[in-house]
XYZ file of C-alpha atoms in Angstrom:
162
model
C -11.883 10.718 -11.312
C -11.636 13.974 -9.330
C -14.869 13.168 -7.507
C -13.594 9.687 -6.625
C -10.319 11.044 -5.294
C -12.143 13.682 -3.263
C -14.430 10.952 -1.869
C -11.494 8.771 -0.830
C -9.851 11.809 0.783
C -12.975 12.293 2.887
C -12.863 8.598 3.863
C -9.177 9.028 4.717
C -9.939 12.001 6.979
C -12.545 9.928 8.839
C -10.172 6.951 9.126
C -7.388 9.241 10.325
C -9.675 10.721 12.991
C -10.714 7.219 14.129
C -7.044 6.178 14.330
C -6.250 9.318 16.296
C -9.053 8.587 18.772
C -7.875 4.986 19.099
C -4.328 6.158 19.894
C -5.616 8.660 22.448
C -7.689 5.942 24.129
C -4.567 3.748 24.270
C -2.594 6.603 25.845
C -0.305 7.039 22.838
C -0.674 10.817 22.695
C 2.452 11.360 20.619
C 1.120 9.207 17.772
C -2.347 10.732 18.147
C -0.817 14.187 17.680
C 1.119 13.021 14.606
C -2.092 11.694 13.102
C -3.930 14.917 13.876
C -1.209 17.024 12.225
C -0.902 14.845 9.123
C -2.040 16.634 5.981
C -0.373 14.308 3.535
C -3.485 13.687 1.429
C -5.259 16.840 0.281
C -7.864 15.401 -2.118
C -6.742 17.330 -5.203
C -4.116 14.799 -6.306
C -4.085 13.003 -9.636
C -4.310 9.199 -9.691
C -0.547 9.056 -10.181
C 0.060 11.327 -7.181
C -2.406 9.355 -5.053
C -0.602 6.109 -5.835
C 2.766 7.741 -5.121
C 1.398 8.659 -1.660
C 0.363 5.035 -1.115
C 3.941 3.903 -1.746
C 5.479 6.271 0.826
C 6.543 4.861 4.193
C 3.829 6.801 6.024
C 1.261 5.887 3.387
C 1.785 2.144 3.479
C 1.999 2.122 7.267
C -1.382 3.844 7.551
C -3.001 1.673 4.882
C -1.929 -1.679 6.306
C -2.290 -0.738 9.970
C -5.745 0.828 9.705
C -7.077 -1.300 6.837
C -7.648 1.731 4.642
C -9.169 1.960 2.139
C -11.580 -0.934 2.186
C -11.694 -3.377 -0.699
C -14.841 -1.852 -2.212
C -13.100 1.523 -2.462
C -10.004 -0.018 -4.057
C -12.249 -1.692 -6.622
C -13.647 1.684 -7.709
C -10.193 2.487 -9.101
C -9.883 -0.708 -11.166
C -11.455 0.854 -14.269
C -8.579 3.371 -14.399
C -6.020 0.544 -14.906
C -3.885 1.180 -11.815
C -1.694 -1.809 -12.659
C 0.163 0.496 -15.063
C 1.265 2.303 -11.885
C 2.013 -0.835 -9.860
C -1.346 -1.405 -8.133
C -2.929 -4.765 -8.952
C -6.572 -5.009 -7.854
C -8.361 -8.361 -8.307
C -5.948 -9.356 -11.084
C -6.060 -13.111 -10.453
C -2.788 -14.977 -10.990
C 0.029 -12.764 -12.211
C 3.786 -12.964 -12.566
C 6.022 -10.028 -11.746
C 9.706 -9.872 -12.631
C 11.947 -7.084 -11.378
C 8.951 -4.865 -10.633
C 10.401 -2.241 -8.262
C 7.102 -1.440 -6.586
C 3.922 -3.484 -6.491
C 0.771 -3.217 -4.421
C -1.392 -6.350 -4.546
C -5.031 -6.049 -3.508
C -7.912 -8.489 -3.156
C -8.109 -11.466 -5.499
C -4.523 -11.155 -6.698
C -1.974 -13.949 -6.438
C 1.497 -13.038 -7.642
C 4.756 -14.798 -8.177
C 7.328 -12.037 -7.754
C 10.866 -12.674 -8.985
C 13.791 -10.450 -8.021
C 17.427 -10.904 -8.981
C 18.776 -7.467 -9.856
C 20.853 -5.540 -7.370
C 18.087 -3.163 -6.403
C 15.611 -2.229 -3.716
C 12.075 -3.440 -4.303
C 8.785 -2.875 -2.480
C 5.924 -5.352 -2.352
C 2.753 -4.499 -0.425
C -0.367 -6.623 0.040
C -3.875 -5.948 1.335
C -7.338 -7.471 1.527
C -6.397 -11.123 1.052
C -3.779 -10.817 -1.683
C -1.050 -13.466 -1.778
C 2.486 -13.538 -3.108
C 5.342 -15.965 -3.558
C 8.604 -14.038 -3.538
C 11.696 -15.511 -5.153
C 14.695 -13.326 -4.285
C 18.206 -14.096 -5.440
C 21.465 -12.379 -6.322
C 21.746 -9.171 -4.323
C 18.082 -8.182 -4.506
C 16.479 -6.522 -1.506
C 12.704 -6.806 -1.149
C 10.730 -4.825 1.432
C 7.420 -6.565 2.165
C 4.492 -5.146 4.122
C 1.049 -6.660 4.381
C -2.163 -6.484 6.320
C -3.416 -9.317 8.519
C -5.531 -10.911 5.778
C -2.762 -11.259 3.180
C -0.059 -13.912 2.850
C 3.510 -14.014 1.564
C 5.952 -16.875 1.278
C 9.582 -16.385 0.343
C 12.396 -18.279 -1.281
C 15.677 -16.490 -0.604
C 18.824 -17.452 -2.488
C 22.401 -16.183 -2.768
C 22.796 -12.892 -0.861
C 19.268 -11.603 -1.346
C 17.347 -10.099 1.564
C 13.647 -9.881 2.330
C 12.791 -7.256 4.918
C 9.565 -7.353 6.936
C-alpha cells in the first residue's frame, strides 16, 4: 500500500507540474503559482488520509479539472475496498441512501437518495453516472468530470449545487 501511495504521489507531482505549465501558457500566473506552491499531498499518507484529501475542495477541483488520477490508477486501489471510505470504483449498479460523501468512479451507476437536513457531497469521474433524488431540506454538492453524467430529481426545499 505504501508503495502504491508513493507512486500516485509521484504521478500527482507530474500532473501538478503539467497543470502549472498549462496555466503559465494561458497567462494565468496566479493559478500557476498556487499550483507550484501546493504541497497538499506528501506521499506518506494512509489510504484513509489520501481519500480525505480527495474529498477536500482543492482535492476534488484538481481531480476533476485535470482528470487525475487516470482510471487505471484508481483501479489499483479497488482491492483495498475503498467503498468503506466512500469511493466506489467499478461497482456496477448501487444504491446510496443518506451517504454524506461519495466518489463514483468508472463503471459505477448509483441512485443516490437524500432527505435528511444535511450537506452531502457526490463526485463522479471516468464515466460514472448517478441519479440524485433530493427532498426535504437536503443539500447535495455535485462535481463531475466531462465524461460522467448526473440527473437530478429535486423535491420540497432540497438543493443541488453544481
